[in-house]
Amino acid sequence: MTTADLFAASQTPRRDEPLGDGAMVLRGFALAEEAPLLQAVAAIAAQAPFRHLVTPGGLRMSVAMTNAGPLGWVSDHRGYRYDPIDPDSGRPWPPLPPAFMRLAVAAAARAGFPGFVPDACLLNRYEPGSRLSLHQDRDERDLGLPIVSVSLGIPAMFRFGGLRRTDPVQRVPLVHGDVVVWGGAARLRFHGVLPLKPNHHEALGECRINLTFRKAG
Ligand code: MD6
Ligand code: FE
């Protein structure tokens, strides 16, 4: 390699960033499906509007949520669970759009989880100031299966800790189009999102939408 080649290589964005065993950021991976993803988010929100759920302890979450797919994640005074019915409408959640399915399956395969097929998509809507406190995802039946997480809209600072709540926490900036896949040894790592800073995105305005795909049932 010449010095010019090395310089060129150093300027080329690295598209896949390992985040430790079992976790990876695929930078910009969702951009190929940007238009159908945004259209599908709007269609889901029209059928099953974003709402602020209440934690089992009675606190209103600052992130607004809705779901698509056969199972949807819900929280209320009784606890956290997956439910096939939207409690606000009494109807099933909207189906998983083809663009969602294509993206989740392709991202999981690229990150080393071929054959992953989700049955649940949780849509999270953040506004400036919204945050998600450090937690583990453990409401799914098979904790051997990965989660695919898609970031759209304004940037966020993701917090990625270890297997114990008190372990050191990494900060990972996530922007529109980034996809994080985690499973295996990373599946029960604590994580959260810092309060969002005010910002503007040309397609989504002052908000961030995060899609998390799981096989819950
Ligand atoms: C978010 N994500 O990025 C929140 N959980 O808005 C999560 O809580 C999450 O990104 C499990 C796996 C991936 C995630
Ligand atoms: Fe989570």
mmCIF file with all atom_site columns, C-alpha atoms and ligand atoms in Angstrom:
data_model
loop_
_atom_site.group_PDB
_atom_site.id
_atom_site.type_symbol
_atom_site.label_atom_id
_atom_site.label_alt_id
_atom_site.label_comp_id
_atom_site.label_asym_id
_atom_site.label_entity_id
_atom_site.label_seq_id
_atom_site.pdbx_PDB_ins_code
_atom_site.Cartn_x
_atom_site.Cartn_y
_atom_site.Cartn_z
_atom_site.occupancy
_atom_site.B_iso_or_equiv
_atom_site.pdbx_formal_charge
_atom_site.auth_seq_id
_atom_site.auth_comp_id
_atom_site.auth_asym_id
_atom_site.auth_atom_id
_atom_site.pdbx_PDB_model_num
ATOM   1   C  CA . MET A 1 1   ? 0.000   0.000   0.000  1.00 0.00 ? 1   MET A CA 1
ATOM   2   C  CA . THR A 1 2   ? 1.174   3.470   -0.779 1.00 0.00 ? 2   THR A CA 1
ATOM   3   C  CA . THR A 1 3   ? 0.770   6.409   1.584  1.00 0.00 ? 3   THR A CA 1
ATOM   4   C  CA . ALA A 1 4   ? -1.985  7.670   -0.728 1.00 0.00 ? 4   ALA A CA 1
ATOM   5   C  CA . ASP A 1 5   ? -3.824  4.330   -0.433 1.00 0.00 ? 5   ASP A CA 1
ATOM   6   C  CA . LEU A 1 6   ? -3.551  4.393   3.362  1.00 0.00 ? 6   LEU A CA 1
ATOM   7   C  CA . PHE A 1 7   ? -4.876  7.935   3.430  1.00 0.00 ? 7   PHE A CA 1
ATOM   8   C  CA . ALA A 1 8   ? -7.805  6.968   1.200  1.00 0.00 ? 8   ALA A CA 1
ATOM   9   C  CA . ALA A 1 9   ? -8.576  3.966   3.419  1.00 0.00 ? 9   ALA A CA 1
ATOM   10  C  CA . SER A 1 10  ? -8.520  6.115   6.553  1.00 0.00 ? 10  SER A CA 1
ATOM   11  C  CA . GLN A 1 11  ? -11.061 8.497   4.953  1.00 0.00 ? 11  GLN A CA 1
ATOM   12  C  CA . THR A 1 12  ? -13.457 5.713   3.987  1.00 0.00 ? 12  THR A CA 1
ATOM   13  C  CA . PRO A 1 13  ? -16.167 5.406   6.650  1.00 0.00 ? 13  PRO A CA 1
ATOM   14  C  CA . ARG A 1 14  ? -16.108 2.044   8.470  1.00 0.00 ? 14  ARG A CA 1
ATOM   15  C  CA . ARG A 1 15  ? -19.652 0.714   8.049  1.00 0.00 ? 15  ARG A CA 1
ATOM   16  C  CA . ASP A 1 16  ? -19.578 -2.028  10.666 1.00 0.00 ? 16  ASP A CA 1
ATOM   17  C  CA . GLU A 1 17  ? -18.440 -1.279  14.207 1.00 0.00 ? 17  GLU A CA 1
ATOM   18  C  CA . PRO A 1 18  ? -18.228 -4.126  16.727 1.00 0.00 ? 18  PRO A CA 1
ATOM   19  C  CA . LEU A 1 19  ? -19.482 -3.164  20.207 1.00 0.00 ? 19  LEU A CA 1
ATOM   20  C  CA . GLY A 1 20  ? -18.011 -6.183  21.937 1.00 0.00 ? 20  GLY A CA 1
ATOM   21  C  CA . ASP A 1 21  ? -18.907 -9.871  21.619 1.00 0.00 ? 21  ASP A CA 1
ATOM   22  C  CA . GLY A 1 22  ? -22.404 -10.249 20.080 1.00 0.00 ? 22  GLY A CA 1
ATOM   23  C  CA . ALA A 1 23  ? -23.125 -6.569  19.351 1.00 0.00 ? 23  ALA A CA 1
ATOM   24  C  CA . MET A 1 24  ? -22.488 -4.463  16.253 1.00 0.00 ? 24  MET A CA 1
ATOM   25  C  CA . VAL A 1 25  ? -23.430 -1.067  14.804 1.00 0.00 ? 25  VAL A CA 1
ATOM   26  C  CA . LEU A 1 26  ? -24.173 -1.114  11.058 1.00 0.00 ? 26  LEU A CA 1
ATOM   27  C  CA . ARG A 1 27  ? -23.725 2.535   10.138 1.00 0.00 ? 27  ARG A CA 1
ATOM   28  C  CA . GLY A 1 28  ? -26.302 3.801   7.630  1.00 0.00 ? 28  GLY A CA 1
ATOM   29  C  CA . PHE A 1 29  ? -27.672 0.306   7.007  1.00 0.00 ? 29  PHE A CA 1
ATOM   30  C  CA . ALA A 1 30  ? -31.324 1.491   7.013  1.00 0.00 ? 30  ALA A CA 1
ATOM   31  C  CA . LEU A 1 31  ? -30.785 4.274   4.458  1.00 0.00 ? 31  LEU A CA 1
ATOM   32  C  CA . ALA A 1 32  ? -31.369 1.915   1.525  1.00 0.00 ? 32  ALA A CA 1
ATOM   33  C  CA . GLU A 1 33  ? -34.979 1.480   2.749  1.00 0.00 ? 33  GLU A CA 1
ATOM   34  C  CA . GLU A 1 34  ? -35.439 5.033   4.069  1.00 0.00 ? 34  GLU A CA 1
ATOM   35  C  CA . ALA A 1 35  ? -38.549 6.050   2.103  1.00 0.00 ? 35  ALA A CA 1
ATOM   36  C  CA . PRO A 1 36  ? -40.577 2.850   2.656  1.00 0.00 ? 36  PRO A CA 1
ATOM   37  C  CA . LEU A 1 37  ? -39.557 2.803   6.353  1.00 0.00 ? 37  LEU A CA 1
ATOM   38  C  CA . LEU A 1 38  ? -40.733 6.369   6.957  1.00 0.00 ? 38  LEU A CA 1
ATOM   39  C  CA . GLN A 1 39  ? -43.949 5.746   5.051  1.00 0.00 ? 39  GLN A CA 1
ATOM   40  C  CA . ALA A 1 40  ? -44.601 2.580   7.083  1.00 0.00 ? 40  ALA A CA 1
ATOM   41  C  CA . VAL A 1 41  ? -43.945 4.366   10.405 1.00 0.00 ? 41  VAL A CA 1
ATOM   42  C  CA . ALA A 1 42  ? -46.571 6.977   9.470  1.00 0.00 ? 42  ALA A CA 1
ATOM   43  C  CA . ALA A 1 43  ? -49.087 4.278   8.459  1.00 0.00 ? 43  ALA A CA 1
ATOM   44  C  CA . ILE A 1 44  ? -48.575 2.366   11.743 1.00 0.00 ? 44  ILE A CA 1
ATOM   45  C  CA . ALA A 1 45  ? -48.929 5.549   13.819 1.00 0.00 ? 45  ALA A CA 1
ATOM   46  C  CA . ALA A 1 46  ? -52.207 6.330   12.034 1.00 0.00 ? 46  ALA A CA 1
ATOM   47  C  CA . GLN A 1 47  ? -53.642 2.928   13.043 1.00 0.00 ? 47  GLN A CA 1
ATOM   48  C  CA . ALA A 1 48  ? -52.031 2.581   16.471 1.00 0.00 ? 48  ALA A CA 1
ATOM   49  C  CA . PRO A 1 49  ? -51.047 6.059   17.701 1.00 0.00 ? 49  PRO A CA 1
ATOM   50  C  CA . PHE A 1 50  ? -47.914 6.632   19.822 1.00 0.00 ? 50  PHE A CA 1
ATOM   51  C  CA . ARG A 1 51  ? -48.813 6.824   23.521 1.00 0.00 ? 51  ARG A CA 1
ATOM   52  C  CA . HIS A 1 52  ? -46.947 7.320   26.794 1.00 0.00 ? 52  HIS A CA 1
ATOM   53  C  CA . LEU A 1 53  ? -47.107 4.059   28.736 1.00 0.00 ? 53  LEU A CA 1
ATOM   54  C  CA . VAL A 1 54  ? -46.985 3.900   32.523 1.00 0.00 ? 54  VAL A CA 1
ATOM   55  C  CA . THR A 1 55  ? -44.370 1.803   34.325 1.00 0.00 ? 55  THR A CA 1
ATOM   56  C  CA . PRO A 1 56  ? -45.481 -0.822  36.866 1.00 0.00 ? 56  PRO A CA 1
ATOM   57  C  CA . GLY A 1 57  ? -44.351 1.707   39.497 1.00 0.00 ? 57  GLY A CA 1
ATOM   58  C  CA . GLY A 1 58  ? -46.800 4.305   38.138 1.00 0.00 ? 58  GLY A CA 1
ATOM   59  C  CA . LEU A 1 59  ? -44.391 6.633   36.278 1.00 0.00 ? 59  LEU A CA 1
ATOM   60  C  CA . ARG A 1 60  ? -45.321 7.995   32.835 1.00 0.00 ? 60  ARG A CA 1
ATOM   61  C  CA . MET A 1 61  ? -42.536 7.156   30.345 1.00 0.00 ? 61  MET A CA 1
ATOM   62  C  CA . SER A 1 62  ? -41.027 10.159  28.503 1.00 0.00 ? 62  SER A CA 1
ATOM   63  C  CA . VAL A 1 63  ? -40.710 8.018   25.357 1.00 0.00 ? 63  VAL A CA 1
ATOM   64  C  CA . ALA A 1 64  ? -43.988 7.435   23.451 1.00 0.00 ? 64  ALA A CA 1
ATOM   65  C  CA . MET A 1 65  ? -44.530 3.914   22.100 1.00 0.00 ? 65  MET A CA 1
ATOM   66  C  CA . THR A 1 66  ? -46.539 1.838   19.679 1.00 0.00 ? 66  THR A CA 1
ATOM   67  C  CA . ASN A 1 67  ? -46.077 -1.568  18.025 1.00 0.00 ? 67  ASN A CA 1
ATOM   68  C  CA . ALA A 1 68  ? -46.372 -3.528  14.797 1.00 0.00 ? 68  ALA A CA 1
ATOM   69  C  CA . GLY A 1 69  ? -46.505 -7.277  14.321 1.00 0.00 ? 69  GLY A CA 1
ATOM   70  C  CA . PRO A 1 70  ? -48.250 -10.251 15.937 1.00 0.00 ? 70  PRO A CA 1
ATOM   71  C  CA . LEU A 1 71  ? -46.965 -9.222  19.395 1.00 0.00 ? 71  LEU A CA 1
ATOM   72  C  CA . GLY A 1 72  ? -46.559 -5.774  20.963 1.00 0.00 ? 72  GLY A CA 1
ATOM   73  C  CA . TRP A 1 73  ? -44.652 -4.740  24.086 1.00 0.00 ? 73  TRP A CA 1
ATOM   74  C  CA . VAL A 1 74  ? -46.807 -3.015  26.686 1.00 0.00 ? 74  VAL A CA 1
ATOM   75  C  CA . SER A 1 75  ? -46.331 -1.712  30.205 1.00 0.00 ? 75  SER A CA 1
ATOM   76  C  CA . ASP A 1 76  ? -48.974 -0.848  32.791 1.00 0.00 ? 76  ASP A CA 1
ATOM   77  C  CA . HIS A 1 77  ? -49.566 -1.129  36.539 1.00 0.00 ? 77  HIS A CA 1
ATOM   78  C  CA . ARG A 1 78  ? -49.625 -4.942  36.171 1.00 0.00 ? 78  ARG A CA 1
ATOM   79  C  CA . GLY A 1 79  ? -46.116 -5.142  34.689 1.00 0.00 ? 79  GLY A CA 1
ATOM   80  C  CA . TYR A 1 80  ? -44.356 -5.520  31.313 1.00 0.00 ? 80  TYR A CA 1
ATOM   81  C  CA . ARG A 1 81  ? -45.540 -8.077  28.753 1.00 0.00 ? 81  ARG A CA 1
ATOM   82  C  CA . TYR A 1 82  ? -46.092 -8.867  25.091 1.00 0.00 ? 82  TYR A CA 1
ATOM   83  C  CA . ASP A 1 83  ? -49.725 -8.683  23.983 1.00 0.00 ? 83  ASP A CA 1
ATOM   84  C  CA . PRO A 1 84  ? -51.304 -9.416  20.567 1.00 0.00 ? 84  PRO A CA 1
ATOM   85  C  CA . ILE A 1 85  ? -53.940 -6.706  21.211 1.00 0.00 ? 85  ILE A CA 1
ATOM   86  C  CA . ASP A 1 86  ? -53.469 -2.929  21.369 1.00 0.00 ? 86  ASP A CA 1
ATOM   87  C  CA . PRO A 1 87  ? -55.051 -2.059  24.741 1.00 0.00 ? 87  PRO A CA 1
ATOM   88  C  CA . ASP A 1 88  ? -56.065 1.405   23.450 1.00 0.00 ? 88  ASP A CA 1
ATOM   89  C  CA . SER A 1 89  ? -58.104 0.121   20.473 1.00 0.00 ? 89  SER A CA 1
ATOM   90  C  CA . GLY A 1 90  ? -58.903 -3.474  21.436 1.00 0.00 ? 90  GLY A CA 1
ATOM   91  C  CA . ARG A 1 91  ? -57.658 -4.536  17.986 1.00 0.00 ? 91  ARG A CA 1
ATOM   92  C  CA . PRO A 1 92  ? -54.517 -6.413  16.896 1.00 0.00 ? 92  PRO A CA 1
ATOM   93  C  CA . TRP A 1 93  ? -51.401 -4.300  16.286 1.00 0.00 ? 93  TRP A CA 1
ATOM   94  C  CA . PRO A 1 94  ? -50.811 -3.341  12.611 1.00 0.00 ? 94  PRO A CA 1
ATOM   95  C  CA . PRO A 1 95  ? -48.903 -6.040  10.687 1.00 0.00 ? 95  PRO A CA 1
ATOM   96  C  CA . LEU A 1 96  ? -45.128 -5.841  10.165 1.00 0.00 ? 96  LEU A CA 1
ATOM   97  C  CA . PRO A 1 97  ? -44.635 -3.940  6.874  1.00 0.00 ? 97  PRO A CA 1
ATOM   98  C  CA . PRO A 1 98  ? -42.523 -5.723  4.226  1.00 0.00 ? 98  PRO A CA 1
ATOM   99  C  CA . ALA A 1 99  ? -39.797 -3.034  4.421  1.00 0.00 ? 99  ALA A CA 1
ATOM   100 C  CA . PHE A 1 100 ? -39.498 -3.593  8.206  1.00 0.00 ? 100 PHE A CA 1
ATOM   101 C  CA . MET A 1 101 ? -39.193 -7.337  7.717  1.00 0.00 ? 101 MET A CA 1
ATOM   102 C  CA . ARG A 1 102 ? -36.584 -7.053  4.925  1.00 0.00 ? 102 ARG A CA 1
ATOM   103 C  CA . LEU A 1 103 ? -34.444 -4.676  6.956  1.00 0.00 ? 103 LEU A CA 1
ATOM   104 C  CA . ALA A 1 104 ? -34.559 -6.675  10.203 1.00 0.00 ? 104 ALA A CA 1
ATOM   105 C  CA . VAL A 1 105 ? -33.760 -9.986  8.518  1.00 0.00 ? 105 VAL A CA 1
ATOM   106 C  CA . ALA A 1 106 ? -30.904 -8.491  6.447  1.00 0.00 ? 106 ALA A CA 1
ATOM   107 C  CA . ALA A 1 107 ? -29.329 -6.618  9.372  1.00 0.00 ? 107 ALA A CA 1
ATOM   108 C  CA . ALA A 1 108 ? -29.423 -9.669  11.650 1.00 0.00 ? 108 ALA A CA 1
ATOM   109 C  CA . ALA A 1 109 ? -27.844 -11.862 8.969  1.00 0.00 ? 109 ALA A CA 1
ATOM   110 C  CA . ARG A 1 110 ? -25.105 -9.309  8.310  1.00 0.00 ? 110 ARG A CA 1
ATOM   111 C  CA . ALA A 1 111 ? -24.303 -9.177  12.026 1.00 0.00 ? 111 ALA A CA 1
ATOM   112 C  CA . GLY A 1 112 ? -23.996 -12.957 12.291 1.00 0.00 ? 112 GLY A CA 1
ATOM   113 C  CA . PHE A 1 113 ? -27.555 -14.049 13.132 1.00 0.00 ? 113 PHE A CA 1
ATOM   114 C  CA . PRO A 1 114 ? -28.861 -15.734 9.960  1.00 0.00 ? 114 PRO A CA 1
ATOM   115 C  CA . GLY A 1 115 ? -32.409 -17.096 10.151 1.00 0.00 ? 115 GLY A CA 1
ATOM   116 C  CA . PHE A 1 116 ? -33.644 -14.420 12.595 1.00 0.00 ? 116 PHE A CA 1
ATOM   117 C  CA . VAL A 1 117 ? -37.321 -13.657 11.851 1.00 0.00 ? 117 VAL A CA 1
ATOM   118 C  CA . PRO A 1 118 ? -38.999 -11.107 14.154 1.00 0.00 ? 118 PRO A CA 1
ATOM   119 C  CA . ASP A 1 119 ? -42.621 -11.275 15.338 1.00 0.00 ? 119 ASP A CA 1
ATOM   120 C  CA . ALA A 1 120 ? -42.614 -7.928  17.173 1.00 0.00 ? 120 ALA A CA 1
ATOM   121 C  CA . CYS A 1 121 ? -41.549 -4.368  16.403 1.00 0.00 ? 121 CYS A CA 1
ATOM   122 C  CA . LEU A 1 122 ? -41.620 -1.791  19.191 1.00 0.00 ? 122 LEU A CA 1
ATOM   123 C  CA . LEU A 1 123 ? -41.620 1.787   17.876 1.00 0.00 ? 123 LEU A CA 1
ATOM   124 C  CA . ASN A 1 124 ? -40.228 4.392   20.301 1.00 0.00 ? 124 ASN A CA 1
ATOM   125 C  CA . ARG A 1 125 ? -40.707 8.125   19.697 1.00 0.00 ? 125 ARG A CA 1
ATOM   126 C  CA . TYR A 1 126 ? -38.329 10.501  21.485 1.00 0.00 ? 126 TYR A CA 1
ATOM   127 C  CA . GLU A 1 127 ? -38.676 14.271  21.689 1.00 0.00 ? 127 GLU A CA 1
ATOM   128 C  CA . PRO A 1 128 ? -36.004 16.614  23.044 1.00 0.00 ? 128 PRO A CA 1
ATOM   129 C  CA . GLY A 1 129 ? -35.612 15.730  26.743 1.00 0.00 ? 129 GLY A CA 1
ATOM   130 C  CA . SER A 1 130 ? -37.001 12.180  26.340 1.00 0.00 ? 130 SER A CA 1
ATOM   131 C  CA . ARG A 1 131 ? -34.736 9.519   27.820 1.00 0.00 ? 131 ARG A CA 1
ATOM   132 C  CA . LEU A 1 132 ? -34.651 5.819   28.521 1.00 0.00 ? 132 LEU A CA 1
ATOM   133 C  CA . SER A 1 133 ? -33.114 4.755   31.811 1.00 0.00 ? 133 SER A CA 1
ATOM   134 C  CA . LEU A 1 134 ? -30.633 1.899   32.023 1.00 0.00 ? 134 LEU A CA 1
ATOM   135 C  CA . HIS A 1 135 ? -32.409 -1.462  31.619 1.00 0.00 ? 135 HIS A CA 1
ATOM   136 C  CA . GLN A 1 136 ? -32.072 -5.026  30.362 1.00 0.00 ? 136 GLN A CA 1
ATOM   137 C  CA . ASP A 1 137 ? -34.401 -6.512  27.734 1.00 0.00 ? 137 ASP A CA 1
ATOM   138 C  CA . ARG A 1 138 ? -35.596 -9.755  29.266 1.00 0.00 ? 138 ARG A CA 1
ATOM   139 C  CA . ASP A 1 139 ? -39.331 -10.030 28.484 1.00 0.00 ? 139 ASP A CA 1
ATOM   140 C  CA . GLU A 1 140 ? -38.741 -12.215 25.401 1.00 0.00 ? 140 GLU A CA 1
ATOM   141 C  CA . ARG A 1 141 ? -39.194 -15.979 25.517 1.00 0.00 ? 141 ARG A CA 1
ATOM   142 C  CA . ASP A 1 142 ? -35.831 -16.976 23.976 1.00 0.00 ? 142 ASP A CA 1
ATOM   143 C  CA . LEU A 1 143 ? -32.977 -14.767 25.198 1.00 0.00 ? 143 LEU A CA 1
ATOM   144 C  CA . GLY A 1 144 ? -30.655 -16.585 22.765 1.00 0.00 ? 144 GLY A CA 1
ATOM   145 C  CA . LEU A 1 145 ? -32.176 -14.598 19.872 1.00 0.00 ? 145 LEU A CA 1
ATOM   146 C  CA . PRO A 1 146 ? -30.875 -11.153 18.886 1.00 0.00 ? 146 PRO A CA 1
ATOM   147 C  CA . ILE A 1 147 ? -32.560 -7.738  18.770 1.00 0.00 ? 147 ILE A CA 1
ATOM   148 C  CA . VAL A 1 148 ? -32.297 -5.414  15.775 1.00 0.00 ? 148 VAL A CA 1
ATOM   149 C  CA . SER A 1 149 ? -32.549 -1.701  16.621 1.00 0.00 ? 149 SER A CA 1
ATOM   150 C  CA . VAL A 1 150 ? -33.015 0.996   13.939 1.00 0.00 ? 150 VAL A CA 1
ATOM   151 C  CA . SER A 1 151 ? -32.462 4.727   14.545 1.00 0.00 ? 151 SER A CA 1
ATOM   152 C  CA . LEU A 1 152 ? -34.381 7.344   12.523 1.00 0.00 ? 152 LEU A CA 1
ATOM   153 C  CA . GLY A 1 153 ? -34.585 11.131  12.879 1.00 0.00 ? 153 GLY A CA 1
ATOM   154 C  CA . ILE A 1 154 ? -32.525 13.304  15.217 1.00 0.00 ? 154 ILE A CA 1
ATOM   155 C  CA . PRO A 1 155 ? -29.339 11.902  16.823 1.00 0.00 ? 155 PRO A CA 1
ATOM   156 C  CA . ALA A 1 156 ? -29.221 10.214  20.216 1.00 0.00 ? 156 ALA A CA 1
ATOM   157 C  CA . MET A 1 157 ? -26.506 9.106   22.605 1.00 0.00 ? 157 MET A CA 1
ATOM   158 C  CA . PHE A 1 158 ? -26.943 5.416   23.319 1.00 0.00 ? 158 PHE A CA 1
ATOM   159 C  CA . ARG A 1 159 ? -25.606 4.099   26.643 1.00 0.00 ? 159 ARG A CA 1
ATOM   160 C  CA . PHE A 1 160 ? -24.206 0.594   26.511 1.00 0.00 ? 160 PHE A CA 1
ATOM   161 C  CA . GLY A 1 161 ? -23.180 -1.003  29.780 1.00 0.00 ? 161 GLY A CA 1
ATOM   162 C  CA . GLY A 1 162 ? -22.313 -4.503  30.919 1.00 0.00 ? 162 GLY A CA 1
ATOM   163 C  CA . LEU A 1 163 ? -24.146 -7.446  32.442 1.00 0.00 ? 163 LEU A CA 1
ATOM   164 C  CA . ARG A 1 164 ? -24.361 -5.783  35.848 1.00 0.00 ? 164 ARG A CA 1
ATOM   165 C  CA . ARG A 1 165 ? -26.093 -2.453  36.430 1.00 0.00 ? 165 ARG A CA 1
ATOM   166 C  CA . THR A 1 166 ? -22.945 -1.049  38.053 1.00 0.00 ? 166 THR A CA 1
ATOM   167 C  CA . ASP A 1 167 ? -20.587 -1.972  35.155 1.00 0.00 ? 167 ASP A CA 1
ATOM   168 C  CA . PRO A 1 168 ? -18.965 0.895   33.182 1.00 0.00 ? 168 PRO A CA 1
ATOM   169 C  CA . VAL A 1 169 ? -21.197 2.370   30.464 1.00 0.00 ? 169 VAL A CA 1
ATOM   170 C  CA . GLN A 1 170 ? -19.971 3.144   26.927 1.00 0.00 ? 170 GLN A CA 1
ATOM   171 C  CA . ARG A 1 171 ? -21.501 6.006   24.916 1.00 0.00 ? 171 ARG A CA 1
ATOM   172 C  CA . VAL A 1 172 ? -22.415 5.305   21.297 1.00 0.00 ? 172 VAL A CA 1
ATOM   173 C  CA . PRO A 1 173 ? -23.751 8.165   19.134 1.00 0.00 ? 173 PRO A CA 1
ATOM   174 C  CA . LEU A 1 174 ? -26.554 6.962   16.848 1.00 0.00 ? 174 LEU A CA 1
ATOM   175 C  CA . VAL A 1 175 ? -27.829 8.888   13.821 1.00 0.00 ? 175 VAL A CA 1
ATOM   176 C  CA . HIS A 1 176 ? -30.551 8.493   11.193 1.00 0.00 ? 176 HIS A CA 1
ATOM   177 C  CA . GLY A 1 177 ? -30.123 5.169   9.409  1.00 0.00 ? 177 GLY A CA 1
ATOM   178 C  CA . ASP A 1 178 ? -27.850 3.440   11.929 1.00 0.00 ? 178 ASP A CA 1
ATOM   179 C  CA . VAL A 1 179 ? -28.764 -0.115  12.928 1.00 0.00 ? 179 VAL A CA 1
ATOM   180 C  CA . VAL A 1 180 ? -27.553 -1.856  16.091 1.00 0.00 ? 180 VAL A CA 1
ATOM   181 C  CA . VAL A 1 181 ? -27.772 -5.642  16.309 1.00 0.00 ? 181 VAL A CA 1
ATOM   182 C  CA . TRP A 1 182 ? -27.103 -7.469  19.536 1.00 0.00 ? 182 TRP A CA 1
ATOM   183 C  CA . GLY A 1 183 ? -27.479 -10.985 20.764 1.00 0.00 ? 183 GLY A CA 1
ATOM   184 C  CA . GLY A 1 184 ? -25.388 -13.833 22.129 1.00 0.00 ? 184 GLY A CA 1
ATOM   185 C  CA . ALA A 1 185 ? -23.066 -12.698 24.901 1.00 0.00 ? 185 ALA A CA 1
ATOM   186 C  CA . ALA A 1 186 ? -24.382 -9.105  24.620 1.00 0.00 ? 186 ALA A CA 1
ATOM   187 C  CA . ARG A 1 187 ? -28.080 -9.926  24.864 1.00 0.00 ? 187 ARG A CA 1
ATOM   188 C  CA . LEU A 1 188 ? -28.492 -9.022  28.547 1.00 0.00 ? 188 LEU A CA 1
ATOM   189 C  CA . ARG A 1 189 ? -26.202 -5.982  28.624 1.00 0.00 ? 189 ARG A CA 1
ATOM   190 C  CA . PHE A 1 190 ? -27.700 -2.961  30.390 1.00 0.00 ? 190 PHE A CA 1
ATOM   191 C  CA . HIS A 1 191 ? -28.451 -0.047  28.070 1.00 0.00 ? 191 HIS A CA 1
ATOM   192 C  CA . GLY A 1 192 ? -30.359 3.213   27.809 1.00 0.00 ? 192 GLY A CA 1
ATOM   193 C  CA . VAL A 1 193 ? -30.587 6.534   25.983 1.00 0.00 ? 193 VAL A CA 1
ATOM   194 C  CA . LEU A 1 194 ? -29.416 9.917   27.343 1.00 0.00 ? 194 LEU A CA 1
ATOM   195 C  CA . PRO A 1 195 ? -31.934 12.795  27.283 1.00 0.00 ? 195 PRO A CA 1
ATOM   196 C  CA . LEU A 1 196 ? -32.251 13.914  23.654 1.00 0.00 ? 196 LEU A CA 1
ATOM   197 C  CA . LYS A 1 197 ? -30.834 17.306  22.740 1.00 0.00 ? 197 LYS A CA 1
ATOM   198 C  CA . PRO A 1 198 ? -33.062 19.633  20.704 1.00 0.00 ? 198 PRO A CA 1
ATOM   199 C  CA . ASN A 1 199 ? -32.348 19.136  17.005 1.00 0.00 ? 199 ASN A CA 1
ATOM   200 C  CA . HIS A 1 200 ? -34.106 19.000  13.660 1.00 0.00 ? 200 HIS A CA 1
ATOM   201 C  CA . HIS A 1 201 ? -34.306 16.250  11.070 1.00 0.00 ? 201 HIS A CA 1
ATOM   202 C  CA . GLU A 1 202 ? -35.497 17.040  7.567  1.00 0.00 ? 202 GLU A CA 1
ATOM   203 C  CA . ALA A 1 203 ? -37.910 14.084  7.367  1.00 0.00 ? 203 ALA A CA 1
ATOM   204 C  CA . LEU A 1 204 ? -39.028 13.662  11.001 1.00 0.00 ? 204 LEU A CA 1
ATOM   205 C  CA . GLY A 1 205 ? -38.774 17.168  12.476 1.00 0.00 ? 205 GLY A CA 1
ATOM   206 C  CA . GLU A 1 206 ? -37.833 17.454  16.162 1.00 0.00 ? 206 GLU A CA 1
ATOM   207 C  CA . CYS A 1 207 ? -38.026 13.766  16.934 1.00 0.00 ? 207 CYS A CA 1
ATOM   208 C  CA . ARG A 1 208 ? -36.229 10.429  16.923 1.00 0.00 ? 208 ARG A CA 1
ATOM   209 C  CA . ILE A 1 209 ? -37.950 7.176   16.105 1.00 0.00 ? 209 ILE A CA 1
ATOM   210 C  CA . ASN A 1 210 ? -36.320 3.918   17.192 1.00 0.00 ? 210 ASN A CA 1
ATOM   211 C  CA . LEU A 1 211 ? -37.560 0.553   15.928 1.00 0.00 ? 211 LEU A CA 1
ATOM   212 C  CA . THR A 1 212 ? -36.615 -2.571  17.895 1.00 0.00 ? 212 THR A CA 1
ATOM   213 C  CA . PHE A 1 213 ? -37.311 -5.922  16.284 1.00 0.00 ? 213 PHE A CA 1
ATOM   214 C  CA . ARG A 1 214 ? -37.538 -9.061  18.375 1.00 0.00 ? 214 ARG A CA 1
ATOM   215 C  CA . LYS A 1 215 ? -38.766 -12.617 18.254 1.00 0.00 ? 215 LYS A CA 1
ATOM   216 C  CA . ALA A 1 216 ? -40.826 -12.352 21.416 1.00 0.00 ? 216 ALA A CA 1
ATOM   217 C  CA . GLY A 1 217 ? -43.061 -15.434 21.309 1.00 0.00 ? 217 GLY A CA 1
HETATM 218 C  C1 . MD6 B 2 .   ? -33.486 3.111   21.726 1.00 0.00 ? 1   MD6 B C1 1
HETATM 219 N  N1 . MD6 B 2 .   ? -33.309 0.897   22.497 1.00 0.00 ? 1   MD6 B N1 1
HETATM 220 O  O1 . MD6 B 2 .   ? -32.463 3.030   21.056 1.00 0.00 ? 1   MD6 B O1 1
HETATM 221 C  C2 . MD6 B 2 .   ? -33.784 2.149   22.828 1.00 0.00 ? 1   MD6 B C2 1
HETATM 222 N  N2 . MD6 B 2 .   ? -33.091 -2.502  23.516 1.00 0.00 ? 1   MD6 B N2 1
HETATM 223 O  O2 . MD6 B 2 .   ? -34.292 4.020   21.565 1.00 0.00 ? 1   MD6 B O2 1
HETATM 224 C  C3 . MD6 B 2 .   ? -33.361 -0.170  23.308 1.00 0.00 ? 1   MD6 B C3 1
HETATM 225 O  O3 . MD6 B 2 .   ? -33.821 -0.124  24.433 1.00 0.00 ? 1   MD6 B O3 1
HETATM 226 C  C4 . MD6 B 2 .   ? -32.821 -1.417  22.819 1.00 0.00 ? 1   MD6 B C4 1
HETATM 227 O  O4 . MD6 B 2 .   ? -31.757 -0.387  20.968 1.00 0.00 ? 1   MD6 B O4 1
HETATM 228 C  C5 . MD6 B 2 .   ? -32.613 -3.670  23.118 1.00 0.00 ? 1   MD6 B C5 1
HETATM 229 C  C6 . MD6 B 2 .   ? -31.847 -3.805  21.987 1.00 0.00 ? 1   MD6 B C6 1
HETATM 230 C  C7 . MD6 B 2 .   ? -31.562 -2.701  21.251 1.00 0.00 ? 1   MD6 B C7 1
HETATM 231 C  C8 . MD6 B 2 .   ? -32.046 -1.474  21.656 1.00 0.00 ? 1   MD6 B C8 1
HETATM 232 FE FE . FE  B 3 .   ? -33.891 -2.048  25.460 1.00 0.00 ? 2   FE  B FE 1
#
